[in-house]
Short mmCIF file of C-alpha atoms in Angstrom, two decimals:
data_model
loop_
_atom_site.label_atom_id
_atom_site.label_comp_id
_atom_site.label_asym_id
_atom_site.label_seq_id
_atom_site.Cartn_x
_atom_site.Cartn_y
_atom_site.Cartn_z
CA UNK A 35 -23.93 8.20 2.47
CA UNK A 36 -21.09 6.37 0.88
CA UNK A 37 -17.96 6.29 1.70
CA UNK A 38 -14.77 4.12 1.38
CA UNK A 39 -11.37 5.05 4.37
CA UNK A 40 -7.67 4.23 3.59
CA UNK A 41 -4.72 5.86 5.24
CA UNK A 42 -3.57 8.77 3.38
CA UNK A 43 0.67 7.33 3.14
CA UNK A 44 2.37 4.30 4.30
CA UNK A 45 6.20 4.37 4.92
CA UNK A 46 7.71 0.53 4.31
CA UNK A 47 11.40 -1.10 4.03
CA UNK A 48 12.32 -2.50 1.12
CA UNK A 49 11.57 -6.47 1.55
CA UNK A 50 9.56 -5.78 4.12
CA UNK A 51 5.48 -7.20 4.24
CA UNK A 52 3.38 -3.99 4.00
CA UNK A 53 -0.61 -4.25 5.26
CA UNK A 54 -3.36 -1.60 3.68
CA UNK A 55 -6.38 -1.47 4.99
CA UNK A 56 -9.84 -0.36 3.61
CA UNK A 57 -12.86 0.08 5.03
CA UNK A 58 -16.28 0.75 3.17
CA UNK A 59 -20.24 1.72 3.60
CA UNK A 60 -21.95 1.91 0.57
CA UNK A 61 -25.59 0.72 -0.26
CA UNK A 62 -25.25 -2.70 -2.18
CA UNK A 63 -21.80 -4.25 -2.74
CA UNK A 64 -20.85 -6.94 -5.79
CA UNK A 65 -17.72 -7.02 -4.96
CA UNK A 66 -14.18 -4.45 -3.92
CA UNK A 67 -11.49 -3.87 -6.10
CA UNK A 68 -7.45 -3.20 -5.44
CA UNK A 69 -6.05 -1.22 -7.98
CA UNK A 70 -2.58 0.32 -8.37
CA UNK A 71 -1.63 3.34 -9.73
CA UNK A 72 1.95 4.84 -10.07
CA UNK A 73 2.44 8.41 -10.48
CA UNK A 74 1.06 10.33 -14.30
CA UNK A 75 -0.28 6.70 -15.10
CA UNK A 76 -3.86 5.02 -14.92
CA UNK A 77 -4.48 2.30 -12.26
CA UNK A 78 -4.35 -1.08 -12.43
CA UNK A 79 -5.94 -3.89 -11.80
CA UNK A 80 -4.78 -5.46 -8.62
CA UNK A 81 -7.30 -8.00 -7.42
CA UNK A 82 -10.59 -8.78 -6.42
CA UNK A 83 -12.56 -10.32 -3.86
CA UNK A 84 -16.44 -10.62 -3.62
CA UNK A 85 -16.60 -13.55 -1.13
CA UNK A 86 -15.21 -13.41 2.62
CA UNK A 87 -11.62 -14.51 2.78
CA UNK A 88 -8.16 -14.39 1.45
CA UNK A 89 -7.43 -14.31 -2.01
CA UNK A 90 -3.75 -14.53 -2.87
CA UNK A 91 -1.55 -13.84 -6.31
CA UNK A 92 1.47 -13.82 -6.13
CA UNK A 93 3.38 -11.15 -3.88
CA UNK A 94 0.03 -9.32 -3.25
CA UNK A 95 -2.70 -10.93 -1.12
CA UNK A 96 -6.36 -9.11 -0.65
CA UNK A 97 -9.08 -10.15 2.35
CA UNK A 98 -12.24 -9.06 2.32
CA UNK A 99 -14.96 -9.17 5.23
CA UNK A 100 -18.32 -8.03 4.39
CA UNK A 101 -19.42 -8.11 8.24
CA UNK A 102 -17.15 -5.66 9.18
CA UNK A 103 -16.89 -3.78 5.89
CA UNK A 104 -13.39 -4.14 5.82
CA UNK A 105 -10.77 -5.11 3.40
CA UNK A 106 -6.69 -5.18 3.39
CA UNK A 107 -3.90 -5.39 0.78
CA UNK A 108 -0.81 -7.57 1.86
CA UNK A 109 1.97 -6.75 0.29
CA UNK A 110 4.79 -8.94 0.89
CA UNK A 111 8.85 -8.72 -0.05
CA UNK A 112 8.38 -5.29 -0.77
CA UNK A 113 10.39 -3.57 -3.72
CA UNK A 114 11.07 -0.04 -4.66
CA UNK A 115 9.09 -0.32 -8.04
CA UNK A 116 5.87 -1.21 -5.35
CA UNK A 117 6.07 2.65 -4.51
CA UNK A 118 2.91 3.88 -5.92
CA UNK A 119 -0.70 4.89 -4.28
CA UNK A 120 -3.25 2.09 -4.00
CA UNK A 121 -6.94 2.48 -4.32
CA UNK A 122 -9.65 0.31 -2.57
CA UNK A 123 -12.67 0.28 -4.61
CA UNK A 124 -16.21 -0.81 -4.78
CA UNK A 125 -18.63 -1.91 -6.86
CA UNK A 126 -21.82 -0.55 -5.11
CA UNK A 127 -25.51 -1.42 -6.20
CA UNK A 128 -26.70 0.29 -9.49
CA UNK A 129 -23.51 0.12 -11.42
CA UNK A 130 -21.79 2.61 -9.88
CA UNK A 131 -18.07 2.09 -8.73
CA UNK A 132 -16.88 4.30 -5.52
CA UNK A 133 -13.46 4.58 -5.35
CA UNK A 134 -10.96 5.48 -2.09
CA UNK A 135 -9.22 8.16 -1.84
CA UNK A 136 -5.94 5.87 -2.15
CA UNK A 137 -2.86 5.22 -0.29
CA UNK A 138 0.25 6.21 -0.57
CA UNK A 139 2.99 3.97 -0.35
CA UNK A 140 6.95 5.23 0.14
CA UNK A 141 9.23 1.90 -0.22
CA UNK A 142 12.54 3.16 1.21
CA UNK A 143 16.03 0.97 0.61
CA UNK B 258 -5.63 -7.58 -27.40
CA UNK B 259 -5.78 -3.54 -27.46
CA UNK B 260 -6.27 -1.92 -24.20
CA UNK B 261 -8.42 1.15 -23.23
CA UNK B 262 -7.55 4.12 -25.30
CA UNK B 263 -8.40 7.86 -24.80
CA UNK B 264 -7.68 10.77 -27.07
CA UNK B 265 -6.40 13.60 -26.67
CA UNK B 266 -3.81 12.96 -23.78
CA UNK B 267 -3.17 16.70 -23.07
CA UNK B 268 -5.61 19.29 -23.24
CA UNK B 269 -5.29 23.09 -22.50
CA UNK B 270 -8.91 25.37 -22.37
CA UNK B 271 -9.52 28.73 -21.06
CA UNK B 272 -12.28 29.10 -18.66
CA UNK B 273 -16.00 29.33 -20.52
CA UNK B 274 -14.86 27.09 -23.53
CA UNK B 275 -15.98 23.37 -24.19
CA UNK B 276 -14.04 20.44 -24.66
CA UNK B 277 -14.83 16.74 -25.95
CA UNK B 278 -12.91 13.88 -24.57
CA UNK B 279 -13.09 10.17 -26.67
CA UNK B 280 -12.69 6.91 -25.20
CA UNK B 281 -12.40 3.70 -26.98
CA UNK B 282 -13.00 0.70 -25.08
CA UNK B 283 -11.20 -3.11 -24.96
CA UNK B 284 -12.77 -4.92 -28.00
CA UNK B 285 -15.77 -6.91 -26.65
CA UNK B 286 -16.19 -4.79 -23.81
CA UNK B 287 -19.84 -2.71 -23.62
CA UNK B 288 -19.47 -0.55 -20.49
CA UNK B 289 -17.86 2.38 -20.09
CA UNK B 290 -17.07 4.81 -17.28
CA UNK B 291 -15.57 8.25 -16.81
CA UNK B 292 -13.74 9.73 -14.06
CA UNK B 293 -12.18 12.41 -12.59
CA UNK B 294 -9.06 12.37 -10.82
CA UNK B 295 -7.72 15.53 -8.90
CA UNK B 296 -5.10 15.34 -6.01
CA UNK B 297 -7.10 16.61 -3.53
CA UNK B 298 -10.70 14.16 -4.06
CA UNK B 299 -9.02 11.08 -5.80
CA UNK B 300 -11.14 9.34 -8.32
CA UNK B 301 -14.83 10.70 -8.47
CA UNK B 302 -17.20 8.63 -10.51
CA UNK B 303 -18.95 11.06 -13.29
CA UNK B 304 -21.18 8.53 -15.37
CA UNK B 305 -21.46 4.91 -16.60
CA UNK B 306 -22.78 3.80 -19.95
CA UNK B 307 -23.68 0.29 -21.74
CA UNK B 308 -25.15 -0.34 -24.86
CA UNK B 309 -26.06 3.32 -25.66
CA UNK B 310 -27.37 4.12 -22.11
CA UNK B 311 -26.53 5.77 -19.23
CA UNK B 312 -26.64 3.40 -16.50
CA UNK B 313 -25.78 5.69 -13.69
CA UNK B 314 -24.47 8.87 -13.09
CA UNK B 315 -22.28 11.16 -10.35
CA UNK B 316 -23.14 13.81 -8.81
CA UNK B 317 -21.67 15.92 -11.25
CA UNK B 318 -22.92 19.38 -12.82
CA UNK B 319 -25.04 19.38 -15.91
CA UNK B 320 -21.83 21.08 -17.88
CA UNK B 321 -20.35 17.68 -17.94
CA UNK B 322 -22.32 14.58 -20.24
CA UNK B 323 -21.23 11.95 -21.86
CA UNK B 324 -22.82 9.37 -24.60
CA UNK B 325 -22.21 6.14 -26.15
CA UNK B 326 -21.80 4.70 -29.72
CA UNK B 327 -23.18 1.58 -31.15
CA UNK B 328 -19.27 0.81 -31.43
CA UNK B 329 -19.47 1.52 -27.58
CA UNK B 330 -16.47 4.01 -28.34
CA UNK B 331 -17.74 6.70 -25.58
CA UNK B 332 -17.05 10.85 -25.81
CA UNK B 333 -17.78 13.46 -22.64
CA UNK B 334 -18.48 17.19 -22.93
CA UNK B 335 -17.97 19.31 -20.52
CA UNK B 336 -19.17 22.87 -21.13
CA UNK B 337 -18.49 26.18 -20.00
CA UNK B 338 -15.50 24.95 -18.37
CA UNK B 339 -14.49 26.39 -15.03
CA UNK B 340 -11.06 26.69 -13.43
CA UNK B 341 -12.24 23.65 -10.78
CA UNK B 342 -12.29 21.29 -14.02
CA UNK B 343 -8.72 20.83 -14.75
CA UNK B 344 -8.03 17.24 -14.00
CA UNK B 345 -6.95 13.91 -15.20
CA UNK B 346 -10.29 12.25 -17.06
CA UNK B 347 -9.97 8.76 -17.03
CA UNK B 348 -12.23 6.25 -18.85
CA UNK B 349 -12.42 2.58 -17.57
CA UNK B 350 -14.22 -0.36 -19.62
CA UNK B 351 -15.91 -3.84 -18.85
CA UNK B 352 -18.07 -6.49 -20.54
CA UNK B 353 -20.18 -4.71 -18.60
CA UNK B 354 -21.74 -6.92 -15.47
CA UNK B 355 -21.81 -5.24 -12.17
CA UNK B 356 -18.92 -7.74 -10.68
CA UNK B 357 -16.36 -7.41 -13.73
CA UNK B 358 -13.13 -5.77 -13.48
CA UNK B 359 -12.81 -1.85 -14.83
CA UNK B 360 -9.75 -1.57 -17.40
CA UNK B 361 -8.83 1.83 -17.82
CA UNK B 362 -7.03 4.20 -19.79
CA UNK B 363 -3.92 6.32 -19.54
CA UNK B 364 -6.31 9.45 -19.10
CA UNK B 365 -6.85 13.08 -20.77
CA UNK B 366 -5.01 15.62 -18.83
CA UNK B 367 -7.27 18.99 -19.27
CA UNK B 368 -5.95 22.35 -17.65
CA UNK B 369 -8.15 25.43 -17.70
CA UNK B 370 -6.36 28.75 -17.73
#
């Protein structure tokens, strides 16, 4: 089957660096997606990473590792607005996007 | 540029009725998807359309189909609706290739009483 694994909620300090992992099996794989989505609004687009490494904008950072099937979200100097779930995504083979079941973050003052 | 709009953004049905949701994609873009979100399974892919076709699809009931306009403006059905299908419904567009980036839409919310 497919399937995609993120911790349910994450508890963080505000300024604090924040580290969300994802890991995947699907069949196929052109690329996973970050997306963020605060609460009664749509997600959006975070990043995305199709190639092994470490791609960085800004405060937010994404790795990917097709190997392991294994992807993180850095966030770093944390800030209450971050407080929102974010999903791991990916684009599996015929089209077809599976999404995560997201993560929760709390940024506490 | 316009971003992903969906119409209605509230929508209340008693169980057995049918509803029609509309999504109109970012100009240029050809591919759309619908989704539902519900607390409990997160965001569960229902069907993907480009140019007119269906491309893939969930595994979703029958009840629920979708299609595609030469505009690639995009509408799902769901019929005889059941208590299980109150949800967010959210529509995401691309140009349409199987790496690009999924824009989506602030959502319908449907509740069946």
């Amino acid at each position: 089957g497919q399937n995609i694994d993120q911790p349910t909620e994450m508890t963080a300090t505000e300024g604090a660096i924040v580290q969300i992992n994802c890991t995947y099996q699907t069949s196929g794989f052109n690329g996973l997606f970050w997306y963020q989505q605060h609460a009664g609004e749509a997600p959006t687009f975070l990043s995305y990473n199709v190639l092994d490494g470490l791609e960085e904008k800004g405060r937010f950072s994404s790795f990917l590792s097709r190997s392991k099937g294994y992807s993180y979200l850095l966030l770093k100097e944390l800030q209450m607005k971050d407080s929102a779930s974010y999903l791991c995504a990916v684009r599996a083979g015929g089209f077809k996007t599976i999404f995560g079941a997201g993560t929760r973050l709390f940024v506490k003052a | 540029k316009a971003g992903v709009t969906q119409t209605p953004r509230y929508l209340i049905k008693t169980r057995g009725q049918q509803v029609t949701l509309s999504c109109s994609p970012i100009s240029g873009h050809r591919s759309v998807s619908w989704y539902q979100q519900t607390p409990g399974q997160g965001l569960q892919f229902l069907f993907e359309y480009f140019s007119e076709t269906q491309r893939n699809k969930g595994n979703f009931p029958g009840r629920f189909s979708g299609r595609q306009f030469s505009n690639s403006r995009s509408e799902m059905n769901v019929s005889t609706l059941e208590l299980g299908d109150s949800a967010l419904y959210l529509c995401a567009s691309s140009k349409g290739l199987d790496s690009d980036t999924q824009y989506f839409g602030p959502g319908t919310r449907l509740t069946v009483l």
